Amino acid sequence: MDDRGLQVLVVGQPANRQYLSGFAHRDETAGASAGWIVLTDREGFLITTSLYYDEVAMTVQHLEPVRAERRILDGLITLLSRLPGAAVGFEASWMTVDVHRQIAEALGRAHRSLVPSDDLIGRLRAVKDAEEIDILRRAIALTDRVYSEITRWIRPGQTEREVAWQIERTLREGGAEGMAFEPSVAAGPHAAVPHHRPSDRPIQIGEPIWIDMGARLAGYCADLTRSFCLETAPPDFLEAYDLVLRAQRVAMDGLRPGLDGRDGDALAREVITQAGHGDEFIHSLGHGVGLDIHEAPSLGRSSEDVLEPGMVVTIEPGVYRPGWGGVRIEDVALITVQGREVLTGALKQPVLFLT
Amino acid sequence: MDDRGLQVLVVGQPANRQYLSGFAHRDETAGASAGWIVLTDREGFLITTSLYYDEVAMTVQHLEPVRAERRILDGLITLLSRLPGAAVGFEASWMTVDVHRQIAEALGRAHRSLVPSDDLIGRLRAVKDAEEIDILRRAIALTDRVYSEITRWIRPGQTEREVAWQIERTLREGGAEGMAFEPSVAAGPHAAVPHHRPSDRPIQIGEPIWIDMGARLAGYCADLTRSFCLETAPPDFLEAYDLVLRAQRVAMDGLRPGLDGRDGDALAREVITQAGHGDEFIHSLGHGVGLDIHEAPSLGRSSEDVLEPGMVVTIEPGVYRPGWGGVRIEDVALITVQGREVLTGALKQPVLFLT
């Protein structure tokens, strides 16, 4: 905050707030915030409403709980008005225009200003400490185990939605507090849509299928994608699978501290491009993962984020062909001083044989 | 749009977007948007990325699909630059400061401006048509049925979290596409926190318990709260229950077109206040429910929304006492030409006897 000339910092983005306070609530928007953290160089507050005040007062340490009498935003403005300092940092990628206008108007009357300071907490969050890595390992181990179970019960004729629900149920009953994201199961032509939502289409023998899933544990997200065919795989699938796997291995081998997100992305993209399929790799190579399923650092074509030890990223190259389907293989890696440690361990088998 | 002097309208809020297009995706923020709708007086576009383009092209009618080559925001700005008109409406309660700044800078170079137009789609959504009401009825019927099942299997010693998961599982396996919100189960002192997150605390005989739950079906949300004690209820619970039920009945009887949100809230609040418990009713009486679990109209102390036939609202008075617990009773009502129709039908029993 000193480096940025900020006397006060306002934090409302749910993962940032949970990181600083432990208060775990997923707000839909800044306008419907369950709580705002306000930091100065010597004080910290968590302002909330009657809906959450008792929970905050009972569970949050190191921050003074403040109860807003009516609208939480009025409470936030009142608190900010009491604190000294001309420059108040805020999260421009979380705060809505409407909330910003109301705070800015009130502060403006006192000749104070709001300053975008998005990455202050995000940069702290990008580098995980030992406790966070331990939680991530457990979320990932649960996800690996459930994927291994899937390979034993999945059958042709089950719909994408049935498989997705069975995954969610097994993760939840296995100890997940929730899903890192809605599990996605995509088969046949649906597998050409990287963010496909499971449908009532039955999965079939011999068509491209991928499953993207992750447990959430104590707030932290696992993320795993595996691609396969049931029983038998056509040559074009096996070729695409080999290409994506090769690209993933090259990227994994190249990850190390000091590499930037653009160069990380390029490691895999070059392999796929040189094989003549560059236009089928229609998304980024990967993203940081932690309290948010997508967080810093980004591994993409325009990312200037630089890898550091303690960062945890997905490595997920893929190729997608409209009408045919797609292949994506995704693992999670921890950046270490020497290079990287792959945290995911689920088997990679291009063909699942029905037992 | 004409009334507001808008030539163009940009829509990104997920429920607004689903309402206009059927494209169902729950974005986390405007900065990570899966798609933007752009409307003029004669054209409509849905701009998305490769991640969703095929889904959009296959399923969305009445809007022209546009594929953004890289960043969706760049694609949106390019599209807006091509369209004539000086005033572009946007959702100030959804768009983030960061996204707004980028669009405003680009439009500003062409002397065009962004104008907050939040309620344009929200007002359309607040009044439901016959098809929407039919979906809501089905989501509510499923929720009612699962609540009835709960009353048969709930037992002392089960934890709040176990009960909540069992509810979610039964709703999902009963046909819900998802949860309208995470089911909440609050027992004993936890029942004093209106938005309690289920914990590992076992529920006990004779303590205040409430369950707040709702299925999501085809995007639409049910919302139901019931309060009870298991086996036996202390006099103070029965007294609080009677008071809340009485307040709910008075509010239900008073709902009619033309009433505003403030007066609606006051109907129940007066009953509770006159009984000397006004300071224990620490939230609003209710809210509209539809594609969002909280939408227009609001029934609260500062709401100027006016009820109209076709609006669907929750009626959920409650009292909360730190250390003791709380009572909330919530039903969903459709505003009709004559008054209101209560859509929820789950039994109200202050004591559940173990069978």
PDB file of N, CA and C in Angstrom, chain A residues 24-26 28-29 31 50-52 54-55 58 69-70 90 92-100 118 161 165 168-169 172-173 177 182 190 192-197 282-283 292-293 301-302 322, chain B residues 24-26 28-29 31 50-52 54-55 58 69-70 90 92-100 118 161 165 168-169 172-173 177 182 190 192-197 282-283 292-293 301-302 322:
ATOM      1  N   ALA A  24     -15.992 -16.996   4.502  1.00  0.00           N
ATOM      2  CA  ALA A  24     -16.178 -17.680   3.220  1.00  0.00           C
ATOM      3  C   ALA A  24     -17.597 -17.494   2.737  1.00  0.00           C
ATOM      4  N   HIS A  25     -17.781 -16.599   1.806  1.00  0.00           N
ATOM      5  CA  HIS A  25     -19.107 -16.414   1.224  1.00  0.00           C
ATOM      6  C   HIS A  25     -18.896 -15.979  -0.220  1.00  0.00           C
ATOM      7  N   ARG A  26     -19.664 -16.579  -1.128  1.00  0.00           N
ATOM      8  CA  ARG A  26     -19.476 -16.273  -2.553  1.00  0.00           C
ATOM      9  C   ARG A  26     -20.526 -15.258  -2.994  1.00  0.00           C
ATOM     10  N   GLU A  28     -22.572 -12.662  -5.310  1.00  0.00           N
ATOM     11  CA  GLU A  28     -22.839 -12.631  -6.742  1.00  0.00           C
ATOM     12  C   GLU A  28     -22.269 -11.370  -7.382  1.00  0.00           C
ATOM     13  N   THR A  29     -22.418 -10.244  -6.716  1.00  0.00           N
ATOM     14  CA  THR A  29     -21.850  -8.991  -7.240  1.00  0.00           C
ATOM     15  C   THR A  29     -21.412  -8.125  -6.072  1.00  0.00           C
ATOM     16  N   GLY A  31     -22.493  -5.288  -5.592  1.00  0.00           N
ATOM     17  CA  GLY A  31     -23.694  -4.607  -5.119  1.00  0.00           C
ATOM     18  C   GLY A  31     -24.446  -5.412  -4.077  1.00  0.00           C
ATOM     19  N   SER A  50     -26.463  -7.437   9.542  1.00  0.00           N
ATOM     20  CA  SER A  50     -27.033  -8.349  10.530  1.00  0.00           C
ATOM     21  C   SER A  50     -27.100  -9.776  10.013  1.00  0.00           C
ATOM     22  N   LEU A  51     -27.191  -9.939   8.688  1.00  0.00           N
ATOM     23  CA  LEU A  51     -27.305 -11.282   8.117  1.00  0.00           C
ATOM     24  C   LEU A  51     -26.091 -12.132   8.437  1.00  0.00           C
ATOM     25  N   TYR A  52     -24.916 -11.496   8.617  1.00  0.00           N
ATOM     26  CA  TYR A  52     -23.673 -12.254   8.795  1.00  0.00           C
ATOM     27  C   TYR A  52     -22.908 -11.844  10.045  1.00  0.00           C
ATOM     28  N   ASP A  54     -23.040 -12.050  13.300  1.00  0.00           N
ATOM     29  CA  ASP A  54     -22.680 -12.994  14.365  1.00  0.00           C
ATOM     30  C   ASP A  54     -21.623 -13.989  13.887  1.00  0.00           C
ATOM     31  N   GLU A  55     -21.786 -14.466  12.641  1.00  0.00           N
ATOM     32  CA  GLU A  55     -20.794 -15.393  12.095  1.00  0.00           C
ATOM     33  C   GLU A  55     -19.424 -14.713  12.028  1.00  0.00           C
ATOM     34  N   MET A  58     -17.896 -14.206  15.466  1.00  0.00           N
ATOM     35  CA  MET A  58     -17.463 -15.449  16.106  1.00  0.00           C
ATOM     36  C   MET A  58     -16.228 -16.047  15.458  1.00  0.00           C
ATOM     37  N   GLU A  69     -25.769  -0.773   9.924  1.00  0.00           N
ATOM     38  CA  GLU A  69     -27.127  -0.785  10.475  1.00  0.00           C
ATOM     39  C   GLU A  69     -28.175  -1.101   9.412  1.00  0.00           C
ATOM     40  N   ARG A  70     -28.038  -0.508   8.239  1.00  0.00           N
ATOM     41  CA  ARG A  70     -28.979  -0.854   7.161  1.00  0.00           C
ATOM     42  C   ARG A  70     -28.209  -1.340   5.945  1.00  0.00           C
ATOM     43  N   PHE A  90      -9.017   0.245  -4.420  1.00  0.00           N
ATOM     44  CA  PHE A  90     -10.187  -0.638  -4.569  1.00  0.00           C
ATOM     45  C   PHE A  90      -9.939  -1.605  -5.724  1.00  0.00           C
ATOM     46  N   ALA A  92     -10.840  -2.784  -9.076  1.00  0.00           N
ATOM     47  CA  ALA A  92     -11.568  -2.315 -10.263  1.00  0.00           C
ATOM     48  C   ALA A  92     -12.145  -3.474 -11.071  1.00  0.00           C
ATOM     49  N   SER A  93     -11.597  -4.686 -10.893  1.00  0.00           N
ATOM     50  CA  SER A  93     -12.136  -5.814 -11.651  1.00  0.00           C
ATOM     51  C   SER A  93     -13.224  -6.543 -10.855  1.00  0.00           C
ATOM     52  N   TRP A  94     -13.568  -6.023  -9.674  1.00  0.00           N
ATOM     53  CA  TRP A  94     -14.666  -6.604  -8.908  1.00  0.00           C
ATOM     54  C   TRP A  94     -15.774  -5.576  -8.647  1.00  0.00           C
ATOM     55  N   MET A  95     -15.382  -4.374  -8.279  1.00  0.00           N
ATOM     56  CA  MET A  95     -16.378  -3.374  -7.907  1.00  0.00           C
ATOM     57  C   MET A  95     -17.201  -2.969  -9.131  1.00  0.00           C
ATOM     58  N   THR A  96     -18.528  -2.870  -8.940  1.00  0.00           N
ATOM     59  CA  THR A  96     -19.377  -2.470 -10.056  1.00  0.00           C
ATOM     60  C   THR A  96     -19.385  -0.946 -10.188  1.00  0.00           C
ATOM     61  N   VAL A  97     -19.762  -0.495 -11.369  1.00  0.00           N
ATOM     62  CA  VAL A  97     -19.831   0.937 -11.660  1.00  0.00           C
ATOM     63  C   VAL A  97     -20.754   1.637 -10.667  1.00  0.00           C
ATOM     64  N   ASP A  98     -21.850   0.984 -10.349  1.00  0.00           N
ATOM     65  CA  ASP A  98     -22.841   1.560  -9.460  1.00  0.00           C
ATOM     66  C   ASP A  98     -22.292   1.754  -8.030  1.00  0.00           C
ATOM     67  N   VAL A  99     -21.657   0.726  -7.498  1.00  0.00           N
ATOM     68  CA  VAL A  99     -21.066   0.814  -6.156  1.00  0.00           C
ATOM     69  C   VAL A  99     -19.945   1.853  -6.154  1.00  0.00           C
ATOM     70  N   HIS A 100     -19.124   1.817  -7.180  1.00  0.00           N
ATOM     71  CA  HIS A 100     -18.007   2.759  -7.291  1.00  0.00           C
ATOM     72  C   HIS A 100     -18.512   4.207  -7.281  1.00  0.00           C
ATOM     73  N   ASP A 118      -6.111  -3.550  -8.083  1.00  0.00           N
ATOM     74  CA  ASP A 118      -6.577  -4.926  -8.196  1.00  0.00           C
ATOM     75  C   ASP A 118      -5.593  -5.966  -7.742  1.00  0.00           C
ATOM     76  N   ARG A 161     -25.233 -35.600 -18.510  1.00  0.00           N
ATOM     77  CA  ARG A 161     -25.730 -35.041 -17.255  1.00  0.00           C
ATOM     78  C   ARG A 161     -25.694 -36.072 -16.123  1.00  0.00           C
ATOM     79  N   TRP A 165     -23.536 -35.599 -12.738  1.00  0.00           N
ATOM     80  CA  TRP A 165     -24.143 -35.630 -11.403  1.00  0.00           C
ATOM     81  C   TRP A 165     -23.483 -36.711 -10.535  1.00  0.00           C
ATOM     82  N   GLU A 168     -20.319 -35.303  -9.252  1.00  0.00           N
ATOM     83  CA  GLU A 168     -20.534 -34.330  -8.184  1.00  0.00           C
ATOM     84  C   GLU A 168     -20.898 -35.037  -6.884  1.00  0.00           C
ATOM     85  N   ARG A 169     -21.775 -36.014  -7.011  1.00  0.00           N
ATOM     86  CA  ARG A 169     -22.221 -36.746  -5.827  1.00  0.00           C
ATOM     87  C   ARG A 169     -21.048 -37.470  -5.163  1.00  0.00           C
ATOM     88  N   ARG A 172     -18.765 -34.931  -3.470  1.00  0.00           N
ATOM     89  CA  ARG A 172     -19.369 -34.386  -2.248  1.00  0.00           C
ATOM     90  C   ARG A 172     -19.361 -35.425  -1.138  1.00  0.00           C
ATOM     91  N   GLU A 173     -19.755 -36.656  -1.467  1.00  0.00           N
ATOM     92  CA  GLU A 173     -19.812 -37.683  -0.433  1.00  0.00           C
ATOM     93  C   GLU A 173     -18.420 -38.148  -0.041  1.00  0.00           C
ATOM     94  N   GLU A 177     -16.283 -29.857   0.011  1.00  0.00           N
ATOM     95  CA  GLU A 177     -17.289 -28.942   0.556  1.00  0.00           C
ATOM     96  C   GLU A 177     -18.182 -28.423  -0.558  1.00  0.00           C
ATOM     97  N   GLU A 182     -18.903 -26.405 -11.904  1.00  0.00           N
ATOM     98  CA  GLU A 182     -19.801 -27.496 -12.283  1.00  0.00           C
ATOM     99  C   GLU A 182     -19.047 -28.495 -13.149  1.00  0.00           C
ATOM    100  N   HIS A 190     -20.201 -32.481 -28.887  1.00  0.00           N
ATOM    101  CA  HIS A 190     -20.183 -31.560 -27.748  1.00  0.00           C
ATOM    102  C   HIS A 190     -18.759 -31.319 -27.243  1.00  0.00           C
ATOM    103  N   ALA A 192     -16.357 -30.534 -28.787  1.00  0.00           N
ATOM    104  CA  ALA A 192     -15.712 -29.438 -29.518  1.00  0.00           C
ATOM    105  C   ALA A 192     -15.925 -28.094 -28.832  1.00  0.00           C
ATOM    106  N   VAL A 193     -16.779 -28.048 -27.786  1.00  0.00           N
ATOM    107  CA  VAL A 193     -17.065 -26.804 -27.052  1.00  0.00           C
ATOM    108  C   VAL A 193     -16.316 -26.864 -25.716  1.00  0.00           C
ATOM    109  N   PRO A 194     -15.226 -26.105 -25.569  1.00  0.00           N
ATOM    110  CA  PRO A 194     -14.366 -26.245 -24.383  1.00  0.00           C
ATOM    111  C   PRO A 194     -15.096 -26.092 -23.044  1.00  0.00           C
ATOM    112  N   HIS A 195     -16.146 -25.219 -22.999  1.00  0.00           N
ATOM    113  CA  HIS A 195     -16.892 -25.036 -21.746  1.00  0.00           C
ATOM    114  C   HIS A 195     -18.287 -25.635 -21.856  1.00  0.00           C
ATOM    115  N   HIS A 196     -18.379 -26.795 -22.453  1.00  0.00           N
ATOM    116  CA  HIS A 196     -19.693 -27.428 -22.668  1.00  0.00           C
ATOM    117  C   HIS A 196     -20.432 -27.660 -21.350  1.00  0.00           C
ATOM    118  N   ARG A 197     -21.751 -27.428 -21.380  1.00  0.00           N
ATOM    119  CA  ARG A 197     -22.592 -27.786 -20.234  1.00  0.00           C
ATOM    120  C   ARG A 197     -23.236 -29.133 -20.511  1.00  0.00           C
ATOM    121  N   ILE A 282      -7.887 -23.414 -29.117  1.00  0.00           N
ATOM    122  CA  ILE A 282      -8.621 -22.141 -29.120  1.00  0.00           C
ATOM    123  C   ILE A 282      -8.728 -21.503 -27.738  1.00  0.00           C
ATOM    124  N   HIS A 283      -7.890 -21.908 -26.798  1.00  0.00           N
ATOM    125  CA  HIS A 283      -7.896 -21.232 -25.504  1.00  0.00           C
ATOM    126  C   HIS A 283      -6.471 -21.153 -24.977  1.00  0.00           C
ATOM    127  N   ASP A 292      -9.864 -19.113  -6.046  1.00  0.00           N
ATOM    128  CA  ASP A 292     -10.656 -19.014  -7.274  1.00  0.00           C
ATOM    129  C   ASP A 292     -10.186 -20.084  -8.242  1.00  0.00           C
ATOM    130  N   ILE A 293     -11.119 -20.543  -9.058  1.00  0.00           N
ATOM    131  CA  ILE A 293     -10.737 -21.551 -10.054  1.00  0.00           C
ATOM    132  C   ILE A 293      -9.880 -20.923 -11.150  1.00  0.00           C
ATOM    133  N   ARG A 301      -1.515 -16.180 -24.343  1.00  0.00           N
ATOM    134  CA  ARG A 301      -0.739 -15.526 -25.386  1.00  0.00           C
ATOM    135  C   ARG A 301      -0.370 -14.091 -25.082  1.00  0.00           C
ATOM    136  N   SER A 302      -1.122 -13.437 -24.177  1.00  0.00           N
ATOM    137  CA  SER A 302      -0.782 -12.036 -23.914  1.00  0.00           C
ATOM    138  C   SER A 302      -0.455 -11.813 -22.438  1.00  0.00           C
ATOM    139  N   PRO A 322     -15.067 -28.609 -34.700  1.00  0.00           N
ATOM    140  CA  PRO A 322     -16.529 -28.570 -34.774  1.00  0.00           C
ATOM    141  C   PRO A 322     -17.067 -29.789 -35.522  1.00  0.00           C
TER     142      PRO A 322
ATOM    143  N   ALA B  24     -27.472 -19.969 -21.206  1.00  0.00           N
ATOM    144  CA  ALA B  24     -27.469 -20.104 -19.748  1.00  0.00           C
ATOM    145  C   ALA B  24     -26.067 -20.349 -19.242  1.00  0.00           C
ATOM    146  N   HIS B  25     -25.450 -19.327 -18.730  1.00  0.00           N
ATOM    147  CA  HIS B  25     -24.118 -19.478 -18.146  1.00  0.00           C
ATOM    148  C   HIS B  25     -24.017 -18.477 -17.017  1.00  0.00           C
ATOM    149  N   ARG B  26     -23.484 -18.912 -15.883  1.00  0.00           N
ATOM    150  CA  ARG B  26     -23.397 -18.026 -14.720  1.00  0.00           C
ATOM    151  C   ARG B  26     -21.994 -17.452 -14.630  1.00  0.00           C
ATOM    152  N   GLU B  28     -18.862 -15.237 -13.358  1.00  0.00           N
ATOM    153  CA  GLU B  28     -18.487 -14.754 -12.033  1.00  0.00           C
ATOM    154  C   GLU B  28     -18.426 -13.233 -11.990  1.00  0.00           C
ATOM    155  N   THR B  29     -17.879 -12.639 -13.030  1.00  0.00           N
ATOM    156  CA  THR B  29     -17.837 -11.175 -13.100  1.00  0.00           C
ATOM    157  C   THR B  29     -17.987 -10.730 -14.547  1.00  0.00           C
ATOM    158  N   GLY B  31     -15.888  -9.034 -16.013  1.00  0.00           N
ATOM    159  CA  GLY B  31     -14.562  -9.150 -16.617  1.00  0.00           C
ATOM    160  C   GLY B  31     -14.302 -10.534 -17.180  1.00  0.00           C
ATOM    161  N   SER B  50     -14.520 -18.401 -28.646  1.00  0.00           N
ATOM    162  CA  SER B  50     -14.469 -19.780 -29.142  1.00  0.00           C
ATOM    163  C   SER B  50     -14.953 -20.774 -28.099  1.00  0.00           C
ATOM    164  N   LEU B  51     -14.819 -20.418 -26.811  1.00  0.00           N
ATOM    165  CA  LEU B  51     -15.203 -21.347 -25.750  1.00  0.00           C
ATOM    166  C   LEU B  51     -16.683 -21.683 -25.814  1.00  0.00           C
ATOM    167  N   TYR B  52     -17.505 -20.745 -26.320  1.00  0.00           N
ATOM    168  CA  TYR B  52     -18.961 -20.930 -26.300  1.00  0.00           C
ATOM    169  C   TYR B  52     -19.596 -20.771 -27.668  1.00  0.00           C
ATOM    170  N   ASP B  54     -19.862 -22.261 -30.567  1.00  0.00           N
ATOM    171  CA  ASP B  54     -20.669 -23.314 -31.202  1.00  0.00           C
ATOM    172  C   ASP B  54     -21.983 -23.516 -30.460  1.00  0.00           C
ATOM    173  N   GLU B  55     -21.924 -23.476 -29.125  1.00  0.00           N
ATOM    174  CA  GLU B  55     -23.152 -23.617 -28.339  1.00  0.00           C
ATOM    175  C   GLU B  55     -24.117 -22.476 -28.672  1.00  0.00           C
ATOM    176  N   MET B  58     -25.585 -22.775 -32.154  1.00  0.00           N
ATOM    177  CA  MET B  58     -26.553 -23.872 -32.292  1.00  0.00           C
ATOM    178  C   MET B  58     -27.863 -23.593 -31.568  1.00  0.00           C
ATOM    179  N   GLU B  69     -12.415 -12.794 -31.685  1.00  0.00           N
ATOM    180  CA  GLU B  69     -11.236 -13.583 -32.056  1.00  0.00           C
ATOM    181  C   GLU B  69     -10.330 -13.851 -30.860  1.00  0.00           C
ATOM    182  N   ARG B  70     -10.111 -12.846 -30.032  1.00  0.00           N
ATOM    183  CA  ARG B  70      -9.285 -13.093 -28.834  1.00  0.00           C
ATOM    184  C   ARG B  70     -10.084 -12.699 -27.594  1.00  0.00           C
ATOM    185  N   PHE B  90     -25.940   0.586 -20.459  1.00  0.00           N
ATOM    186  CA  PHE B  90     -25.232  -0.559 -19.860  1.00  0.00           C
ATOM    187  C   PHE B  90     -25.755  -0.793 -18.455  1.00  0.00           C
ATOM    188  N   ALA B  92     -25.122  -0.820 -14.840  1.00  0.00           N
ATOM    189  CA  ALA B  92     -24.168  -0.265 -13.879  1.00  0.00           C
ATOM    190  C   ALA B  92     -24.048  -1.135 -12.622  1.00  0.00           C
ATOM    191  N   SER B  93     -25.050  -1.968 -12.369  1.00  0.00           N
ATOM    192  CA  SER B  93     -24.966  -2.827 -11.183  1.00  0.00           C
ATOM    193  C   SER B  93     -24.353  -4.184 -11.518  1.00  0.00           C
ATOM    194  N   TRP B  94     -23.920  -4.368 -12.773  1.00  0.00           N
ATOM    195  CA  TRP B  94     -23.234  -5.603 -13.153  1.00  0.00           C
ATOM    196  C   TRP B  94     -21.835  -5.311 -13.709  1.00  0.00           C
ATOM    197  N   MET B  95     -21.722  -4.301 -14.554  1.00  0.00           N
ATOM    198  CA  MET B  95     -20.442  -4.036 -15.200  1.00  0.00           C
ATOM    199  C   MET B  95     -19.429  -3.564 -14.165  1.00  0.00           C
ATOM    200  N   THR B  96     -18.201  -4.092 -14.261  1.00  0.00           N
ATOM    201  CA  THR B  96     -17.169  -3.671 -13.322  1.00  0.00           C
ATOM    202  C   THR B  96     -16.523  -2.367 -13.800  1.00  0.00           C
ATOM    203  N   VAL B  97     -15.882  -1.701 -12.852  1.00  0.00           N
ATOM    204  CA  VAL B  97     -15.208  -0.434 -13.144  1.00  0.00           C
ATOM    205  C   VAL B  97     -14.175  -0.622 -14.253  1.00  0.00           C
ATOM    206  N   ASP B  98     -13.472  -1.736 -14.192  1.00  0.00           N
ATOM    207  CA  ASP B  98     -12.412  -2.021 -15.143  1.00  0.00           C
ATOM    208  C   ASP B  98     -12.955  -2.194 -16.567  1.00  0.00           C
ATOM    209  N   VAL B  99     -14.011  -2.992 -16.716  1.00  0.00           N
ATOM    210  CA  VAL B  99     -14.628  -3.207 -18.033  1.00  0.00           C
ATOM    211  C   VAL B  99     -15.211  -1.894 -18.544  1.00  0.00           C
ATOM    212  N   HIS B 100     -15.884  -1.175 -17.661  1.00  0.00           N
ATOM    213  CA  HIS B 100     -16.494   0.102 -18.030  1.00  0.00           C
ATOM    214  C   HIS B 100     -15.448   1.080 -18.561  1.00  0.00           C
ATOM    215  N   ASP B 118     -29.832   0.125 -15.887  1.00  0.00           N
ATOM    216  CA  ASP B 118     -29.957  -1.147 -15.195  1.00  0.00           C
ATOM    217  C   ASP B 118     -31.318  -1.790 -15.286  1.00  0.00           C
ATOM    218  N   ARG B 161     -24.771 -29.969   8.054  1.00  0.00           N
ATOM    219  CA  ARG B 161     -24.198 -30.208   6.731  1.00  0.00           C
ATOM    220  C   ARG B 161     -24.755 -31.479   6.094  1.00  0.00           C
ATOM    221  N   TRP B 165     -26.809 -31.544   2.610  1.00  0.00           N
ATOM    222  CA  TRP B 165     -26.389 -32.349   1.457  1.00  0.00           C
ATOM    223  C   TRP B 165     -27.496 -33.315   1.027  1.00  0.00           C
ATOM    224  N   GLU B 168     -29.893 -31.375  -1.001  1.00  0.00           N
ATOM    225  CA  GLU B 168     -29.390 -31.088  -2.343  1.00  0.00           C
ATOM    226  C   GLU B 168     -29.471 -32.331  -3.218  1.00  0.00           C
ATOM    227  N   ARG B 169     -29.071 -33.451  -2.643  1.00  0.00           N
ATOM    228  CA  ARG B 169     -29.072 -34.703  -3.396  1.00  0.00           C
ATOM    229  C   ARG B 169     -30.489 -35.080  -3.826  1.00  0.00           C
ATOM    230  N   ARG B 172     -31.655 -32.724  -6.584  1.00  0.00           N
ATOM    231  CA  ARG B 172     -30.993 -33.001  -7.858  1.00  0.00           C
ATOM    232  C   ARG B 172     -31.517 -34.290  -8.465  1.00  0.00           C
ATOM    233  N   GLU B 173     -31.645 -35.327  -7.635  1.00  0.00           N
ATOM    234  CA  GLU B 173     -32.100 -36.611  -8.168  1.00  0.00           C
ATOM    235  C   GLU B 173     -33.592 -36.572  -8.477  1.00  0.00           C
ATOM    236  N   GLU B 177     -32.118 -28.904 -11.982  1.00  0.00           N
ATOM    237  CA  GLU B 177     -30.877 -28.773 -12.754  1.00  0.00           C
ATOM    238  C   GLU B 177     -29.747 -28.272 -11.860  1.00  0.00           C
ATOM    239  N   GLU B 182     -27.285 -22.439  -2.208  1.00  0.00           N
ATOM    240  CA  GLU B 182     -26.896 -23.556  -1.350  1.00  0.00           C
ATOM    241  C   GLU B 182     -27.913 -23.728  -0.230  1.00  0.00           C
ATOM    242  N   HIS B 190     -27.172 -21.227  15.860  1.00  0.00           N
ATOM    243  CA  HIS B 190     -26.908 -20.911  14.446  1.00  0.00           C
ATOM    244  C   HIS B 190     -28.141 -20.332  13.756  1.00  0.00           C
ATOM    245  N   ALA B 192     -29.873 -18.099  14.636  1.00  0.00           N
ATOM    246  CA  ALA B 192     -29.937 -16.636  14.809  1.00  0.00           C
ATOM    247  C   ALA B 192     -29.244 -15.893  13.671  1.00  0.00           C
ATOM    248  N   VAL B 193     -28.539 -16.626  12.793  1.00  0.00           N
ATOM    249  CA  VAL B 193     -27.831 -16.014  11.659  1.00  0.00           C
ATOM    250  C   VAL B 193     -28.648 -16.288  10.389  1.00  0.00           C
ATOM    251  N   PRO B 194     -29.333 -15.263   9.845  1.00  0.00           N
ATOM    252  CA  PRO B 194     -30.271 -15.485   8.726  1.00  0.00           C
ATOM    253  C   PRO B 194     -29.656 -16.183   7.513  1.00  0.00           C
ATOM    254  N   HIS B 195     -28.353 -15.925   7.231  1.00  0.00           N
ATOM    255  CA  HIS B 195     -27.709 -16.575   6.078  1.00  0.00           C
ATOM    256  C   HIS B 195     -26.676 -17.600   6.545  1.00  0.00           C
ATOM    257  N   HIS B 196     -27.020 -18.367   7.552  1.00  0.00           N
ATOM    258  CA  HIS B 196     -26.073 -19.338   8.119  1.00  0.00           C
ATOM    259  C   HIS B 196     -25.603 -20.355   7.082  1.00  0.00           C
ATOM    260  N   ARG B 197     -24.304 -20.698   7.135  1.00  0.00           N
ATOM    261  CA  ARG B 197     -23.780 -21.788   6.300  1.00  0.00           C
ATOM    262  C   ARG B 197     -23.741 -23.047   7.142  1.00  0.00           C
ATOM    263  N   ILE B 282     -34.586  -8.657  11.334  1.00  0.00           N
ATOM    264  CA  ILE B 282     -33.400  -7.906  10.899  1.00  0.00           C
ATOM    265  C   ILE B 282     -33.150  -7.976   9.394  1.00  0.00           C
ATOM    266  N   HIS B 283     -34.157  -8.332   8.634  1.00  0.00           N
ATOM    267  CA  HIS B 283     -33.983  -8.280   7.176  1.00  0.00           C
ATOM    268  C   HIS B 283     -35.292  -7.837   6.543  1.00  0.00           C
ATOM    269  N   ASP B 292     -32.995 -15.047 -11.278  1.00  0.00           N
ATOM    270  CA  ASP B 292     -32.130 -14.798 -10.121  1.00  0.00           C
ATOM    271  C   ASP B 292     -32.910 -15.101  -8.850  1.00  0.00           C
ATOM    272  N   ILE B 293     -32.185 -15.541  -7.847  1.00  0.00           N
ATOM    273  CA  ILE B 293     -32.856 -15.827  -6.570  1.00  0.00           C
ATOM    274  C   ILE B 293     -33.280 -14.523  -5.893  1.00  0.00           C
ATOM    275  N   ARG B 301     -37.789  -1.973   3.518  1.00  0.00           N
ATOM    276  CA  ARG B 301     -38.144  -0.703   4.147  1.00  0.00           C
ATOM    277  C   ARG B 301     -37.905   0.509   3.272  1.00  0.00           C
ATOM    278  N   SER B 302     -37.025   0.384   2.256  1.00  0.00           N
ATOM    279  CA  SER B 302     -36.788   1.565   1.426  1.00  0.00           C
ATOM    280  C   SER B 302     -37.126   1.296  -0.041  1.00  0.00           C
ATOM    281  N   PRO B 322     -29.731 -13.633  19.174  1.00  0.00           N
ATOM    282  CA  PRO B 322     -28.383 -14.173  19.364  1.00  0.00           C
ATOM    283  C   PRO B 322     -28.332 -15.107  20.576  1.00  0.00           C
TER     284      PRO B 322
END
